[in-house]
Amino acid sequence: MHPPSTSLRLLLTLCALAVVSQLYVPLPILPQLARELDVAPSVAAGAAGAFGLAYAAGFLVFGPLSDRLGRRRVMVWGLCALALLTAAVAWSRAAPLLMAGRALQGFAAAAFPPVVIAYLAERGSARQRSWALAWLSTAFLCAGLLGQIYGGAVAGRWGLGVAMLPLALVYAATAGALALTPADPLPAARPDRWLAIYRPLGTLLADARLRRVYAPALLLLMCFVAFYLALDAQAGSALQALGITPLAARAVALPGFLMPLAAAVVMPKVGARRLVALGLGLASAGMAACAAAGSAHPLGLLAASVLFAAGLGLSVPSLIARVAGLADAPARGLAVALYTFVLFVGASVGPWLAQATAHWPLATTLWLLAALLGAATVYAVSGRDSPGASGPRTA
């Protein structure tokens, strides 16, 4: 297959940051958006929710579709649609139109993350693949912070519409660059029935090695989202008294979000399976340290959150590499799509978990999250790969 150039890899990473940021851009301006649309804050929040639900559902459509039609084709058409929809959302002035546009945006955006992971996991040397996945993972993680900063700085000052236009340009530029790359060979002929692309789903779920990836992935972003929501609700005033805003509390953990770059160096030497164990163990240890600090020691809690974020930063790329390596090529798009779907389902459950534990002391909530991550670590390292398994060079 045609290996992408360095410039294309960088553009794909920027596009990954721009796509996933769509989840977070409206969050800092929800009260402002409610006033502009003359709706209740809960209705304005629906603009973010509409995107997220359609986004997660789209993973299970476009990932397997790329197995049948080819990675490049799905990304090009998906990004073209996303660019047009993003420009259209920029001109939406009514709440129903905005929510419908955001839902369509989310569905089109889902054509990129799982497909670009499979695309880069199949091309280049082992070192190039490791670094490509590391940069993608860094973009996915940093989007949660940088997307909110961008939303507050640009959408907060000039409105959501103005913030959407530069993102639309990134999508269009990436689609154009991909369209100019040499076409890959078409996938092998498949049965006429389109639902046949989901036939490998049972095989994927029956593979114990993959189950030991999907289950921890479900808990990762769930604990991440629940942690920061609990932090805002129960330690926010203590942090504000120290002059630390919610965005600043998240920015403290930014060095941990850069850990996928370290994973690219370490993974070829130790393998993705060992790095999964290291990352999950570090995340659970960091969360336990956060729980030990509790709301009584907010600065210690923030320092421990860097350890948690570092574990998260190691876990995400190693879990991606594990999935991409364990799945056979004809079903790799579906396998990665299922991983991203599970990951963002976990993120969607995070607010519910934070709400369900809102009446608990902060330390108790954090000990629960640490226990969940500890269980995920134990499960991920349990069992062994079958001796005849055709794993990747980094699996």
CSV table of C-alpha atoms in Angstrom, one decimal:
chain,number,residue,atom,x,y,z
A,1,MET,CA,0.0,0.0,0.0
A,2,HIS,CA,1.1,3.6,-0.7
A,3,PRO,CA,2.8,5.0,2.5
A,4,PRO,CA,1.6,8.5,3.3
A,5,SER,CA,4.1,11.3,3.3
A,6,THR,CA,5.2,13.1,6.5
A,7,SER,CA,3.2,16.2,5.5
A,8,LEU,CA,0.1,14.1,5.0
A,9,ARG,CA,0.6,12.4,8.4
A,10,LEU,CA,0.9,15.9,10.0
A,11,LEU,CA,-2.3,17.1,8.2
A,12,LEU,CA,-4.2,13.9,9.3
A,13,THR,CA,-3.1,14.6,12.9
A,14,LEU,CA,-4.3,18.2,12.7
A,15,CYS,CA,-7.6,17.0,11.2
A,16,ALA,CA,-8.0,14.4,14.0
A,17,LEU,CA,-7.6,17.3,16.5
A,18,ALA,CA,-10.1,19.4,14.6
A,19,VAL,CA,-12.7,16.5,14.3
A,20,VAL,CA,-12.6,15.4,17.9
A,21,SER,CA,-12.6,19.0,19.1
A,22,GLN,CA,-16.1,19.3,17.7
A,23,LEU,CA,-17.3,17.4,20.8
A,24,TYR,CA,-15.9,20.1,23.1
A,25,VAL,CA,-16.0,23.4,21.3
A,26,PRO,CA,-19.6,24.3,22.4
A,27,LEU,CA,-19.1,23.4,26.1
A,28,PRO,CA,-17.6,26.6,27.3
A,29,ILE,CA,-20.3,28.8,25.7
A,30,LEU,CA,-23.5,26.9,26.5
A,31,PRO,CA,-25.0,29.7,28.6
A,32,GLN,CA,-24.1,32.2,25.8
A,33,LEU,CA,-25.5,29.9,23.1
A,34,ALA,CA,-28.8,29.5,25.1
A,35,ARG,CA,-29.1,33.3,25.2
A,36,GLU,CA,-28.4,33.7,21.5
A,37,LEU,CA,-31.0,31.0,20.5
A,38,ASP,CA,-33.4,32.2,23.2
A,39,VAL,CA,-33.8,28.6,24.6
A,40,ALA,CA,-33.2,26.9,28.0
A,41,PRO,CA,-29.6,25.9,28.8
A,42,SER,CA,-30.7,22.3,28.6
A,43,VAL,CA,-31.7,22.8,25.0
A,44,ALA,CA,-28.4,24.4,24.2
A,45,ALA,CA,-26.6,21.5,25.8
A,46,GLY,CA,-28.5,19.3,23.3
A,47,ALA,CA,-26.4,20.7,20.6
A,48,ALA,CA,-23.4,19.0,22.1
A,49,GLY,CA,-25.3,15.8,22.9
A,50,ALA,CA,-26.7,15.6,19.4
A,51,PHE,CA,-23.2,15.6,18.0
A,52,GLY,CA,-21.9,13.0,20.4
A,53,LEU,CA,-24.7,10.4,19.9
A,54,ALA,CA,-24.5,10.6,16.1
A,55,TYR,CA,-20.7,10.5,16.3
A,56,ALA,CA,-20.6,7.3,18.3
A,57,ALA,CA,-23.3,5.6,16.1
A,58,GLY,CA,-21.4,6.5,13.0
A,59,PHE,CA,-18.3,4.6,14.0
A,60,LEU,CA,-20.1,1.3,13.5
A,61,VAL,CA,-21.1,2.4,10.0
A,62,PHE,CA,-18.0,3.9,8.5
A,63,GLY,CA,-15.4,1.7,10.1
A,64,PRO,CA,-16.7,-1.5,8.5
A,65,LEU,CA,-17.7,0.4,5.3
A,66,SER,CA,-14.0,1.3,4.9
A,67,ASP,CA,-13.2,-2.5,4.9
A,68,ARG,CA,-15.4,-2.8,1.8
A,69,LEU,CA,-14.9,0.5,-0.1
A,70,GLY,CA,-11.4,1.4,1.0
A,71,ARG,CA,-10.1,3.7,3.7
A,72,ARG,CA,-9.2,6.7,1.5
A,73,ARG,CA,-12.5,6.8,-0.3
A,74,VAL,CA,-14.5,6.8,2.9
A,75,MET,CA,-12.4,9.5,4.5
A,76,VAL,CA,-12.5,11.8,1.5
A,77,TRP,CA,-16.3,11.6,1.1
A,78,GLY,CA,-16.8,11.9,4.9
A,79,LEU,CA,-14.6,14.9,5.2
A,80,CYS,CA,-16.2,16.6,2.2
A,81,ALA,CA,-19.6,16.1,3.8
A,82,LEU,CA,-18.3,17.3,7.2
A,83,ALA,CA,-16.8,20.5,5.7
A,84,LEU,CA,-20.1,21.4,4.0
A,85,LEU,CA,-22.2,20.6,7.2
A,86,THR,CA,-19.8,22.5,9.4
A,87,ALA,CA,-20.1,25.6,7.1
A,88,ALA,CA,-23.9,25.2,7.2
A,89,VAL,CA,-23.9,25.0,11.0
A,90,ALA,CA,-22.0,28.2,11.0
A,91,TRP,CA,-25.1,29.9,9.6
A,92,SER,CA,-27.7,28.2,11.8
A,93,ARG,CA,-29.6,30.7,13.8
A,94,ALA,CA,-32.5,28.5,15.1
A,95,ALA,CA,-32.2,25.8,17.8
A,96,PRO,CA,-33.9,23.0,15.8
A,97,LEU,CA,-31.6,23.7,12.8
A,98,LEU,CA,-28.5,23.8,15.0
A,99,MET,CA,-29.4,20.5,16.7
A,100,ALA,CA,-30.1,18.8,13.4
A,101,GLY,CA,-27.0,20.2,11.9
A,102,ARG,CA,-24.9,19.1,14.8
A,103,ALA,CA,-26.3,15.6,14.6
A,104,LEU,CA,-25.5,15.4,10.9
A,105,GLN,CA,-22.0,16.8,11.7
A,106,GLY,CA,-21.4,14.1,14.3
A,107,PHE,CA,-22.4,11.3,11.9
A,108,ALA,CA,-20.2,12.6,9.1
A,109,ALA,CA,-17.3,13.2,11.6
A,110,ALA,CA,-17.4,9.5,12.5
A,111,ALA,CA,-16.1,8.7,9.0
A,112,PHE,CA,-12.6,9.9,10.1
A,113,PRO,CA,-11.3,8.7,13.5
A,114,PRO,CA,-11.7,4.9,13.1
A,115,VAL,CA,-10.8,4.9,9.5
A,116,VAL,CA,-7.7,7.1,9.8
A,117,ILE,CA,-6.5,4.8,12.6
A,118,ALA,CA,-6.8,1.7,10.3
A,119,TYR,CA,-5.4,3.7,7.4
A,120,LEU,CA,-2.2,4.6,9.2
A,121,ALA,CA,-1.9,1.2,11.0
A,122,GLU,CA,-1.6,-0.5,7.6
A,123,ARG,CA,1.0,1.8,6.0
A,124,GLY,CA,4.7,2.3,6.4
A,125,SER,CA,7.3,0.7,8.5
A,126,ALA,CA,6.7,-0.5,12.1
A,127,ARG,CA,8.4,2.7,13.4
A,128,GLN,CA,6.2,4.9,11.1
A,129,ARG,CA,3.1,3.1,12.2
A,130,SER,CA,3.9,3.5,15.9
A,131,TRP,CA,4.6,7.3,15.5
A,132,ALA,CA,1.5,7.8,13.4
A,133,LEU,CA,-0.7,6.2,16.1
A,134,ALA,CA,1.1,8.1,18.8
A,135,TRP,CA,0.4,11.5,17.1
A,136,LEU,CA,-3.2,10.5,16.5
A,137,SER,CA,-3.7,9.5,20.1
A,138,THR,CA,-2.1,12.8,21.3
A,139,ALA,CA,-4.5,14.7,19.1
A,140,PHE,CA,-7.6,12.7,20.3
A,141,LEU,CA,-6.6,13.3,24.0
A,142,CYS,CA,-5.6,17.0,23.6
A,143,ALA,CA,-8.8,17.7,21.8
A,144,GLY,CA,-10.7,17.5,25.1
A,145,LEU,CA,-8.6,20.4,26.5
A,146,LEU,CA,-7.7,22.4,23.3
A,147,GLY,CA,-11.3,22.1,21.9
A,148,GLN,CA,-12.6,23.8,25.1
A,149,ILE,CA,-9.9,26.5,25.0
A,150,TYR,CA,-10.6,27.2,21.3
A,151,GLY,CA,-14.4,27.3,22.0
A,152,GLY,CA,-14.0,29.7,24.9
A,153,ALA,CA,-11.5,32.0,23.0
A,154,VAL,CA,-13.1,32.1,19.6
A,155,ALA,CA,-16.7,31.0,19.9
A,156,GLY,CA,-17.0,32.9,23.2
A,157,ARG,CA,-15.9,36.2,21.5
A,158,TRP,CA,-17.3,35.9,18.0
A,159,GLY,CA,-19.9,33.2,18.2
A,160,LEU,CA,-20.1,29.5,17.4
A,161,GLY,CA,-20.5,30.2,13.6
A,162,VAL,CA,-17.1,32.0,13.4
A,163,ALA,CA,-15.4,29.1,15.3
A,164,MET,CA,-16.8,26.6,12.8
A,165,LEU,CA,-15.3,28.1,9.7
A,166,PRO,CA,-11.6,27.4,10.3
A,167,LEU,CA,-12.5,23.8,11.2
A,168,ALA,CA,-14.4,23.4,7.9
A,169,LEU,CA,-11.3,24.6,6.1
A,170,VAL,CA,-9.1,22.0,7.8
A,171,TYR,CA,-11.6,19.2,6.8
A,172,ALA,CA,-11.7,20.4,3.2
A,173,ALA,CA,-7.9,20.7,3.0
A,174,THR,CA,-7.5,17.2,4.4
A,175,ALA,CA,-10.0,15.7,2.0
A,176,GLY,CA,-8.2,17.4,-0.9
A,177,ALA,CA,-4.8,16.1,0.2
A,178,LEU,CA,-6.2,12.6,0.5
A,179,ALA,CA,-7.9,12.7,-2.9
A,180,LEU,CA,-4.5,13.6,-4.5
A,181,THR,CA,-2.7,10.5,-3.0
A,182,PRO,CA,-2.4,7.4,-5.2
A,183,ALA,CA,-5.4,5.1,-4.9
A,184,ASP,CA,-5.0,1.9,-3.0
A,185,PRO,CA,-6.0,-1.4,-4.5
A,186,LEU,CA,-9.7,-2.1,-4.0
A,187,PRO,CA,-10.6,-4.5,-1.2
A,188,ALA,CA,-11.3,-8.1,-2.2
A,189,ALA,CA,-14.8,-8.7,-3.6
A,190,ARG,CA,-17.5,-9.0,-0.9
A,191,PRO,CA,-21.0,-10.6,-0.8
A,192,ASP,CA,-23.7,-8.4,-2.3
A,193,ARG,CA,-25.4,-7.9,1.0
A,194,TRP,CA,-24.1,-4.8,2.7
A,195,LEU,CA,-24.9,-6.2,6.1
A,196,ALA,CA,-22.3,-8.9,5.4
A,197,ILE,CA,-19.6,-6.4,6.5
A,198,TYR,CA,-20.8,-6.9,10.0
A,199,ARG,CA,-20.4,-10.7,9.8
A,200,PRO,CA,-16.9,-10.6,11.5
A,201,LEU,CA,-18.4,-8.9,14.5
A,202,GLY,CA,-19.1,-12.2,16.3
A,203,THR,CA,-15.6,-13.4,15.6
A,204,LEU,CA,-14.1,-10.2,17.0
A,205,LEU,CA,-16.2,-10.4,20.2
A,206,ALA,CA,-15.4,-14.1,20.6
A,207,ASP,CA,-11.7,-13.3,20.6
A,208,ALA,CA,-10.6,-13.1,24.3
A,209,ARG,CA,-7.6,-11.0,23.4
A,210,LEU,CA,-9.8,-8.3,21.9
A,211,ARG,CA,-12.2,-8.5,24.7
A,212,ARG,CA,-9.3,-7.7,27.0
A,213,VAL,CA,-8.9,-4.5,25.0
A,214,TYR,CA,-12.5,-3.4,24.6
A,215,ALA,CA,-13.5,-3.8,28.3
A,216,PRO,CA,-10.6,-1.5,29.6
A,217,ALA,CA,-11.4,1.0,26.7
A,218,LEU,CA,-14.9,1.3,28.0
A,219,LEU,CA,-13.7,2.4,31.4
A,220,LEU,CA,-10.9,4.8,30.3
A,221,LEU,CA,-12.9,7.8,29.1
A,222,MET,CA,-15.7,7.0,31.5
A,223,CYS,CA,-13.3,7.5,34.5
A,224,PHE,CA,-11.7,10.5,32.7
A,225,VAL,CA,-15.0,12.4,32.3
A,226,ALA,CA,-16.3,11.4,35.7
A,227,PHE,CA,-13.1,12.5,37.4
A,228,TYR,CA,-13.2,16.0,36.0
A,229,LEU,CA,-16.9,16.5,36.6
A,230,ALA,CA,-16.5,15.3,40.2
A,231,LEU,CA,-13.5,17.6,40.6
A,232,ASP,CA,-15.5,20.6,39.3
A,233,ALA,CA,-18.5,19.8,41.5
A,234,GLN,CA,-16.8,18.9,44.8
A,235,ALA,CA,-13.4,20.7,44.7
A,236,GLY,CA,-14.1,23.5,42.3
A,237,SER,CA,-14.6,26.2,45.0
A,238,ALA,CA,-11.4,25.1,46.8
A,239,LEU,CA,-9.5,25.4,43.6
A,240,GLN,CA,-11.1,28.7,42.7
A,241,ALA,CA,-10.0,30.1,46.1
A,242,LEU,CA,-6.5,29.2,45.0
A,243,GLY,CA,-7.0,31.0,41.7
A,244,ILE,CA,-7.3,27.8,39.7
A,245,THR,CA,-10.1,27.8,37.1
A,246,PRO,CA,-11.6,24.5,35.8
A,247,LEU,CA,-9.7,24.9,32.5
A,248,ALA,CA,-6.5,25.5,34.4
A,249,ALA,CA,-7.1,22.4,36.4
A,250,ARG,CA,-7.3,20.4,33.2
A,251,ALA,CA,-4.3,22.2,31.7
A,252,VAL,CA,-2.2,20.9,34.6
A,253,ALA,CA,-2.5,17.4,33.2
A,254,LEU,CA,-1.5,18.4,29.7
A,255,PRO,CA,2.0,16.8,30.0
A,256,GLY,CA,0.3,13.5,30.6
A,257,PHE,CA,-1.7,13.9,27.3
A,258,LEU,CA,1.7,14.0,25.5
A,259,MET,CA,2.6,10.5,26.7
A,260,PRO,CA,1.5,8.9,23.4
A,261,LEU,CA,4.7,10.3,22.0
A,262,ALA,CA,6.7,8.4,24.6
A,263,ALA,CA,4.7,5.3,23.8
A,264,ALA,CA,6.0,5.5,20.2
A,265,VAL,CA,9.5,5.2,21.4
A,266,VAL,CA,8.8,2.4,24.0
A,267,MET,CA,6.3,0.3,22.1
A,268,PRO,CA,8.6,-1.3,19.5
A,269,LYS,CA,10.9,-2.4,22.4
A,270,VAL,CA,8.3,-3.8,24.9
A,271,GLY,CA,5.2,-4.4,22.7
A,272,ALA,CA,1.7,-3.0,22.9
A,273,ARG,CA,0.5,-5.7,25.4
A,274,ARG,CA,3.0,-4.8,28.0
A,275,LEU,CA,2.5,-1.1,27.4
A,276,VAL,CA,-1.3,-1.5,27.9
A,277,ALA,CA,-0.5,-3.0,31.3
A,278,LEU,CA,1.9,-0.2,32.2
A,279,GLY,CA,-0.5,2.5,31.1
A,280,LEU,CA,-3.6,1.1,32.9
A,281,GLY,CA,-1.5,0.4,36.0
A,282,LEU,CA,-0.2,4.0,36.0
A,283,ALA,CA,-3.7,5.4,35.5
A,284,SER,CA,-5.1,3.4,38.4
A,285,ALA,CA,-2.2,4.4,40.6
A,286,GLY,CA,-2.6,8.0,39.7
A,287,MET,CA,-6.4,7.9,40.5
A,288,ALA,CA,-5.6,6.2,43.8
A,289,ALA,CA,-3.2,9.0,44.6
A,290,CYS,CA,-5.9,11.6,43.7
A,291,ALA,CA,-8.3,9.8,46.1
A,292,ALA,CA,-5.7,9.8,48.8
A,293,ALA,CA,-5.2,13.5,48.4
A,294,GLY,CA,-9.0,14.2,48.3
A,295,SER,CA,-10.6,17.6,48.5
A,296,ALA,CA,-8.5,18.4,51.6
A,297,HIS,CA,-5.3,18.7,49.5
A,298,PRO,CA,-6.4,20.2,46.2
A,299,LEU,CA,-2.8,20.9,45.0
A,300,GLY,CA,-1.8,17.3,45.8
A,301,LEU,CA,-4.8,16.1,43.9
A,302,LEU,CA,-3.9,18.1,40.8
A,303,ALA,CA,-0.3,16.9,41.0
A,304,ALA,CA,-1.6,13.3,41.1
A,305,SER,CA,-3.9,14.0,38.2
A,306,VAL,CA,-0.8,14.3,36.0
A,307,LEU,CA,0.0,10.7,36.8
A,308,PHE,CA,-3.5,9.6,35.9
A,309,ALA,CA,-3.3,11.5,32.6
A,310,ALA,CA,0.1,10.0,31.8
A,311,GLY,CA,-1.4,6.5,32.3
A,312,LEU,CA,-4.3,7.5,30.1
A,313,GLY,CA,-1.8,8.8,27.5
A,314,LEU,CA,0.1,5.5,27.4
A,315,SER,CA,-3.1,3.4,27.4
A,316,VAL,CA,-4.9,4.9,24.4
A,317,PRO,CA,-2.2,4.4,21.7
A,318,SER,CA,-1.2,0.9,23.0
A,319,LEU,CA,-4.9,-0.2,23.1
A,320,ILE,CA,-5.3,1.1,19.5
A,321,ALA,CA,-2.1,-0.7,18.4
A,322,ARG,CA,-3.3,-3.9,20.1
A,323,VAL,CA,-6.7,-3.8,18.2
A,324,ALA,CA,-5.1,-3.0,14.9
A,325,GLY,CA,-2.6,-5.8,15.3
A,326,LEU,CA,-4.9,-8.5,16.5
A,327,ALA,CA,-7.7,-8.0,14.0
A,328,ASP,CA,-7.3,-9.5,10.5
A,329,ALA,CA,-6.9,-7.0,7.7
A,330,PRO,CA,-10.4,-7.6,6.2
A,331,ALA,CA,-12.1,-6.8,9.5
A,332,ARG,CA,-9.6,-4.2,10.8
A,333,GLY,CA,-11.9,-1.3,10.1
A,334,LEU,CA,-14.7,-2.9,12.0
A,335,ALA,CA,-12.4,-3.9,14.9
A,336,VAL,CA,-11.1,-0.3,15.2
A,337,ALA,CA,-14.6,1.1,14.8
A,338,LEU,CA,-15.8,-1.1,17.6
A,339,TYR,CA,-13.0,0.1,19.8
A,340,THR,CA,-13.7,3.8,19.2
A,341,PHE,CA,-17.5,3.1,19.7
A,342,VAL,CA,-16.8,1.5,23.1
A,343,LEU,CA,-14.4,4.3,24.0
A,344,PHE,CA,-17.0,7.0,23.4
A,345,VAL,CA,-19.8,5.1,25.0
A,346,GLY,CA,-17.7,5.1,28.1
A,347,ALA,CA,-17.3,8.9,27.7
A,348,SER,CA,-21.1,9.2,27.5
A,349,VAL,CA,-21.5,7.1,30.7
A,350,GLY,CA,-19.0,9.3,32.5
A,351,PRO,CA,-21.5,12.2,33.3
A,352,TRP,CA,-24.1,9.6,34.5
A,353,LEU,CA,-21.5,8.1,36.9
A,354,ALA,CA,-20.5,11.5,38.2
A,355,GLN,CA,-24.2,12.4,38.8
A,356,ALA,CA,-24.8,9.0,40.5
A,357,THR,CA,-21.9,9.6,42.9
A,358,ALA,CA,-22.5,13.3,43.4
A,359,HIS,CA,-23.7,12.8,47.0
A,360,TRP,CA,-20.6,10.8,47.9
A,361,PRO,CA,-17.4,12.4,49.4
A,362,LEU,CA,-15.0,13.2,46.6
A,363,ALA,CA,-12.4,10.7,48.0
A,364,THR,CA,-15.0,7.9,47.9
A,365,THR,CA,-15.8,8.7,44.3
A,366,LEU,CA,-12.2,8.7,43.3
A,367,TRP,CA,-11.5,5.4,45.1
A,368,LEU,CA,-14.3,3.9,43.1
A,369,LEU,CA,-12.7,5.2,39.8
A,370,ALA,CA,-9.3,3.8,41.0
A,371,ALA,CA,-10.9,0.4,41.7
A,372,LEU,CA,-12.5,0.3,38.2
A,373,LEU,CA,-9.2,1.2,36.6
A,374,GLY,CA,-7.4,-1.4,38.7
A,375,ALA,CA,-9.9,-4.1,37.7
A,376,ALA,CA,-9.4,-3.0,34.0
A,377,THR,CA,-5.6,-3.5,34.5
A,378,VAL,CA,-6.0,-7.0,35.9
A,379,TYR,CA,-8.4,-8.0,33.2
A,380,ALA,CA,-6.2,-6.6,30.4
A,381,VAL,CA,-3.2,-8.6,31.5
A,382,SER,CA,-5.1,-11.8,32.3
A,383,GLY,CA,-4.8,-14.8,30.0
A,384,ARG,CA,-2.3,-15.2,27.2
A,385,ASP,CA,-2.2,-14.7,23.5
A,386,SER,CA,-2.6,-18.0,21.7
A,387,PRO,CA,0.7,-19.2,20.4
A,388,GLY,CA,-0.5,-19.3,16.8
A,389,ALA,CA,-2.1,-15.9,16.9
A,390,SER,CA,-1.1,-13.7,14.1
A,391,GLY,CA,-0.4,-10.6,16.1
A,392,PRO,CA,1.3,-7.4,14.8
A,393,ARG,CA,4.9,-6.6,15.2
A,394,THR,CA,3.9,-4.3,18.1
A,395,ALA,CA,1.1,-6.4,19.6
